[in-house]
């Protein structure tokens, strides 16, 4: 499957998903070799719904089967990475897995560390706006704009 990304004049368009998987006062996160921590997730594939994509990404990265998923937030994320401007739509889902037993044999497991992070330490997540999202207890779908790059008109 081909990821929904587009190289455009002036930057890259990304469509991604992320999963909030809670276990008591902890959330499941990906820790990358450079130390960056983010929620489990990835790019949406062409022809794939965001809900299907979050389920696929959770399985690929953790081996956890998704019992249910509910849209929690849509984040318009503007940032620069490696001198490239990104315009990203990030769909964040509350995900309930069938179990909490991680499968270390899944293909994506070796690319990153999958670990439980106390919600009290969620300020270390990237993008930083995710710290607000994982602490949000409202029953409404959030729509947030995260502007880390200065090329945006709001």
XYZ file of C-alpha atoms in Angstrom:
154
model
C 0.000 0.000 0.000
C 1.170 3.497 -0.785
C 1.234 6.089 2.002
C -0.817 9.265 1.692
C 2.002 11.775 1.363
C 2.470 14.420 -1.287
C 5.617 16.306 -2.203
C 4.515 19.844 -3.039
C 6.205 23.103 -3.870
C 7.170 24.503 -0.510
C 6.724 21.355 1.547
C 5.215 17.952 2.157
C 1.612 17.001 2.938
C 1.253 14.123 5.424
C -1.863 12.295 6.565
C -1.191 10.300 9.742
C -2.895 8.527 12.615
C -1.936 8.032 16.259
C -3.312 5.792 19.003
C -3.891 6.676 22.634
C -3.636 3.294 24.350
C -4.137 3.629 28.093
C -3.294 1.176 30.831
C -4.196 2.715 34.192
C -2.152 5.975 34.398
C 0.151 5.106 31.484
C 0.049 5.473 27.714
C 1.802 3.331 25.138
C 4.451 5.268 23.189
C 7.113 4.781 20.545
C 10.606 5.906 21.456
C 12.813 6.404 18.399
C 16.613 6.022 18.287
C 17.046 9.827 18.432
C 15.079 9.902 21.729
C 11.883 11.342 20.241
C 8.715 9.943 21.803
C 5.355 9.834 20.060
C 2.133 7.921 20.215
C 2.011 4.639 18.317
C 0.864 5.344 14.769
C 1.917 6.180 11.244
C 0.794 7.195 7.792
C -2.581 6.428 6.285
C -2.418 4.398 3.065
C -4.255 5.396 -0.080
C -7.811 4.017 -0.023
C -7.673 3.374 3.738
C -9.877 5.056 6.340
C -8.112 6.667 9.285
C -9.848 4.210 11.620
C -8.551 1.233 9.625
C -5.102 2.844 9.498
C -4.855 3.238 13.275
C -5.786 -0.422 13.725
C -3.179 -1.504 11.174
C -0.466 0.684 12.685
C -1.133 -0.589 16.210
C -0.807 -4.192 15.013
C 2.336 -3.454 12.941
C 4.123 -1.631 15.756
C 2.970 -3.527 18.839
C 1.225 -6.743 17.802
C -1.835 -5.645 19.817
C -5.241 -6.394 18.319
C -7.605 -3.421 18.432
C -10.904 -4.137 20.180
C -12.310 -0.644 19.561
C -11.200 2.802 18.437
C -12.882 6.187 18.757
C -11.751 9.447 17.166
C -10.459 11.798 19.887
C -8.774 14.645 17.991
C -7.825 16.030 14.611
C -4.625 18.034 14.676
C -3.476 20.300 11.877
C 0.256 20.091 12.463
C 2.709 22.526 10.867
C 6.411 21.874 11.449
C 9.850 21.734 9.882
C 11.900 18.537 9.961
C 15.338 18.176 8.352
C 14.853 21.561 6.623
C 11.538 20.512 5.055
C 8.200 22.168 5.846
C 5.366 19.739 6.691
C 1.627 20.306 6.609
C 0.186 17.318 8.423
C -3.289 16.139 9.328
C -3.044 13.899 12.392
C -6.089 11.850 13.415
C -5.758 10.718 17.045
C -7.850 7.795 18.257
C -8.588 6.405 21.712
C -7.810 2.725 21.222
C -8.811 -0.196 23.402
C -6.685 -3.278 22.699
C -7.885 -6.842 23.232
C -4.936 -7.339 25.596
C -1.829 -5.467 26.771
C 0.637 -8.204 25.791
C 3.122 -6.692 23.320
C 4.456 -8.885 20.512
C 8.152 -8.176 20.011
C 8.261 -10.248 16.808
C 6.217 -7.766 14.727
C 8.197 -6.097 11.903
C 8.143 -2.504 13.221
C 9.050 -3.442 16.814
C 12.808 -3.406 16.179
C 12.787 0.095 14.635
C 11.645 1.717 17.877
C 11.196 1.013 21.552
C 7.569 0.527 22.561
C 7.096 1.424 26.210
C 4.584 2.587 28.806
C 4.917 6.257 29.707
C 3.190 7.735 32.762
C 0.618 10.290 31.597
C 2.253 12.700 34.060
C 5.325 12.634 31.748
C 3.365 13.203 28.530
C 4.973 16.645 28.002
C 7.849 14.729 26.374
C 5.607 13.612 23.473
C 6.067 15.010 19.969
C 4.312 16.990 18.775
C 3.937 18.680 22.153
C 0.204 19.249 21.612
C -0.282 15.501 22.183
C 0.339 16.078 25.894
C -2.862 18.121 25.978
C -4.763 15.537 23.932
C -3.849 12.547 26.128
C -4.917 14.481 29.246
C -8.230 15.617 27.727
C -11.231 13.909 29.319
C -14.007 15.611 27.368
C -16.390 13.590 25.244
C -15.994 15.932 22.295
C -13.722 15.469 19.306
C -10.968 18.061 19.513
C -9.810 20.103 16.533
C -6.412 21.640 17.231
C -3.881 23.594 15.216
C -0.266 22.999 16.191
C 2.013 25.611 14.674
C 5.673 24.806 15.188
C 6.717 26.318 11.833
C 6.144 29.973 10.996
C 4.869 29.593 7.445
C 1.216 29.302 8.432
C -1.740 31.636 8.122
C -4.511 31.052 10.637
